[in-house]
CSV table of C-alpha atoms in Angstrom, one decimal:
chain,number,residue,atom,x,y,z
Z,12,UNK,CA,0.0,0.0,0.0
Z,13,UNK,CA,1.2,3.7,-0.7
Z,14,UNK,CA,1.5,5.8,2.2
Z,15,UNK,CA,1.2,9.9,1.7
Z,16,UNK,CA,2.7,12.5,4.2
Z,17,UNK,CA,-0.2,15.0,5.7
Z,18,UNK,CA,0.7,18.5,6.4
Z,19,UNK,CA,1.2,18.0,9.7
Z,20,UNK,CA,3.6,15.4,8.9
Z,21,UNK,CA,1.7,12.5,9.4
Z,22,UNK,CA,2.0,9.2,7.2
Z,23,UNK,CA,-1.3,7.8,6.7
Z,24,UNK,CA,-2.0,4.4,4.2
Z,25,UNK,CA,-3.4,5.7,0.8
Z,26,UNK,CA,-4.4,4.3,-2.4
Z,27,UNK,CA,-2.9,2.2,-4.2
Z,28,UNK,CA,-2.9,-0.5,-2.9
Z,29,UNK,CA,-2.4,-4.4,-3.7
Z,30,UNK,CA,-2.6,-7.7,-2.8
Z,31,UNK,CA,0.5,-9.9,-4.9
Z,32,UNK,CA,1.5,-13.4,-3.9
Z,33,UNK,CA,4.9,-13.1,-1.9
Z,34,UNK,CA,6.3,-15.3,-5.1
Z,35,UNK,CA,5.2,-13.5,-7.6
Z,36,UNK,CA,8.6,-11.2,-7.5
Z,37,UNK,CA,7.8,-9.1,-10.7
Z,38,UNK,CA,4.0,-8.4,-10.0
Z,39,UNK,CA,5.5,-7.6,-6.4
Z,40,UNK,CA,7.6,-5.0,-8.0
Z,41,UNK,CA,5.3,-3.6,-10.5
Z,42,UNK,CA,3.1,-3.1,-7.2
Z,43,UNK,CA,6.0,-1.4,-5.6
Z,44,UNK,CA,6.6,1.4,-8.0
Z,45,UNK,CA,2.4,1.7,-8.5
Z,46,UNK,CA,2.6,2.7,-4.9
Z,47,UNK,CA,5.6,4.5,-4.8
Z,48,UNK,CA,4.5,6.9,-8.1
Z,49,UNK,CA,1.3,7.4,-5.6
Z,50,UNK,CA,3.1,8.5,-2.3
Z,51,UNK,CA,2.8,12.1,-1.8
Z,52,UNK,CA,3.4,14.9,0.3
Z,53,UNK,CA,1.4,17.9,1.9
Z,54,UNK,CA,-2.0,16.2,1.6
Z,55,UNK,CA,-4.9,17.4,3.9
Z,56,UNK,CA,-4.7,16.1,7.5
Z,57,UNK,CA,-8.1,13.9,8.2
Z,58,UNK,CA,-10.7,15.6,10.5
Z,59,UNK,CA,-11.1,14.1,13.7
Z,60,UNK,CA,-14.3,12.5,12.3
Z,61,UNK,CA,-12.9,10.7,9.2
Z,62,UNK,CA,-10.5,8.7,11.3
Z,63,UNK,CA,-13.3,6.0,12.1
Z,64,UNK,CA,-13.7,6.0,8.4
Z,65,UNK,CA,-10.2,5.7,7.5
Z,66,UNK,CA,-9.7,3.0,10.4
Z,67,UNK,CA,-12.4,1.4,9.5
Z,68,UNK,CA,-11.0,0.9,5.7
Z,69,UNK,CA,-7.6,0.1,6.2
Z,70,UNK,CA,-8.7,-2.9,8.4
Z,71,UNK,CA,-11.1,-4.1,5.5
Z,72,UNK,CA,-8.7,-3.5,3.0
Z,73,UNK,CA,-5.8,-6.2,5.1
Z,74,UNK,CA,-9.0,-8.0,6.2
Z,75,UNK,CA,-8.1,-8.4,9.7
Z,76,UNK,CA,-10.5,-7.1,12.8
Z,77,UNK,CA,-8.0,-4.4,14.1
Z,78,UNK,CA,-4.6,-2.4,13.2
Z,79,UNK,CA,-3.6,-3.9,16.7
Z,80,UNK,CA,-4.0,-7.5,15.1
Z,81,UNK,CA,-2.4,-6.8,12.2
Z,82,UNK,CA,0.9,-5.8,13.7
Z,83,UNK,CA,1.1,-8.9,15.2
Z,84,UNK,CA,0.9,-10.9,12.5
Z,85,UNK,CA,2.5,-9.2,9.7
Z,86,UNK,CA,5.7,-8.9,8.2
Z,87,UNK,CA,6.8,-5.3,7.1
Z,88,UNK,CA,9.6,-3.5,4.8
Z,89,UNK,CA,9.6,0.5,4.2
Z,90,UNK,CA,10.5,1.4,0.9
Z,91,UNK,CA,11.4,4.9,0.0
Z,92,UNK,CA,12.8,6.3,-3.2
Z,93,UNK,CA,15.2,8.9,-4.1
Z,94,UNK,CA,15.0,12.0,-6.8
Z,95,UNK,CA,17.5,9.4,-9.2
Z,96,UNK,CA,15.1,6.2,-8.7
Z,97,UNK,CA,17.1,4.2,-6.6
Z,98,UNK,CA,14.8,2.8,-4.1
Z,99,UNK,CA,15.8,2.1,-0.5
Z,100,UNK,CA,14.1,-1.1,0.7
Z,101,UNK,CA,14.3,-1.7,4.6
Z,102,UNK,CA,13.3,-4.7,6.7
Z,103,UNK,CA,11.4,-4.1,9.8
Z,104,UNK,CA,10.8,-5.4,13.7
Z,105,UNK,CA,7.4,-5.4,15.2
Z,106,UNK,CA,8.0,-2.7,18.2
Z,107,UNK,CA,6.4,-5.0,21.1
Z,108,UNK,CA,6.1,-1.7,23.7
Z,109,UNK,CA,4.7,1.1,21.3
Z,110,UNK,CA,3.0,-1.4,18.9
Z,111,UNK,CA,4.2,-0.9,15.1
Z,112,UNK,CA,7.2,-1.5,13.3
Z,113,UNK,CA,10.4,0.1,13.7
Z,114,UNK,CA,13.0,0.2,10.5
Z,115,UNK,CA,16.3,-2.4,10.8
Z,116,UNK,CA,18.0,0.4,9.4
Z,117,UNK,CA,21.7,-2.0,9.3
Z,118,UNK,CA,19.6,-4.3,6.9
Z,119,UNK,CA,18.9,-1.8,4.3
Z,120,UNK,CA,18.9,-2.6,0.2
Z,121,UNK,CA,19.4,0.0,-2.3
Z,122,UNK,CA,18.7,-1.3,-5.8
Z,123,UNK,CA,17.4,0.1,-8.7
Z,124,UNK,CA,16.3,-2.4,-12.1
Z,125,UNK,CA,13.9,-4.4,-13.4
Z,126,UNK,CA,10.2,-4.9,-11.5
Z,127,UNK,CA,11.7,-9.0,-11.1
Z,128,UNK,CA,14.4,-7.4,-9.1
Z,129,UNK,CA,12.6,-4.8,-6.8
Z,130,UNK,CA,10.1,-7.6,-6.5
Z,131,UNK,CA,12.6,-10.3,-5.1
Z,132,UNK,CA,14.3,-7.6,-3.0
Z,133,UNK,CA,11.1,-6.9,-1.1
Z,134,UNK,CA,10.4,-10.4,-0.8
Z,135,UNK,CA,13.8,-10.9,0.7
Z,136,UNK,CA,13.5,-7.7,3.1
Z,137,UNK,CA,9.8,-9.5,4.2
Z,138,UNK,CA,12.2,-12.5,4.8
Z,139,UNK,CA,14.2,-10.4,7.0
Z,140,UNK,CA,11.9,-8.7,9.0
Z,141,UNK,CA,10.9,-9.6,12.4
């Protein structure tokens, strides 16, 4: 899923955002850029009465009954990408006292290449995460 940056600097899931079998390494990839051409900055900051909403469509969307049960199940990478192209791809932990993920910054991949490659990176940084 893409993720956009409000303007008060918070990252919030946006659309796109697919569902790709973790072998499928060049559908993965394709995926990966969709999302990253998506992610933007300086978009408006939800009212205090969307965030049911939004809640309520993020858990539908990774069809699990809460963001809390989510983060215990799943595996996660950040990916980021710079001016050039070359996308940063980062393995994650689960952070057991704050709940979410926090970045395993030492296990970083920069690559840039085919949708196969960017594909079997992010499987391989899903295989690293914790």
């Amino acid at each position: 899923m893409s993720q956009s940056k409000t303007v008060d600097g918070l990252w919030l899931a946006t659309a796109p955002k697919f569902e790709v079998e973790e072998t499928d390494a060049p559908e993965a990839g394709r995926a990966l850029l969709r999302c990253l051409s998506q992610s933007r900055t300086g978009i408006p900051h939800p009212k205090w009465e969307d965030w049911p909403t939004l809640d309520r469509q993020l858990v539908e969307f990774l069809g699990v009954k809460s963001i809390k049960a989510f983060e215990r199940s799943a595996l996660c990478a950040t990916v980021s990408q710079a001016a050039g192209g070359l996308v940063t791809l980062t393995p994650t932990a689960r952070d057991s006292k704050n709940g979410g993920f926090v970045g395993l910054s030492e296990k970083s991949i920069m690559v840039e290449g085919s949708d196969r490659r960017l594909g079997a990176i992010l499987i391989e940084c899903l295989r690293l995460s914790k």
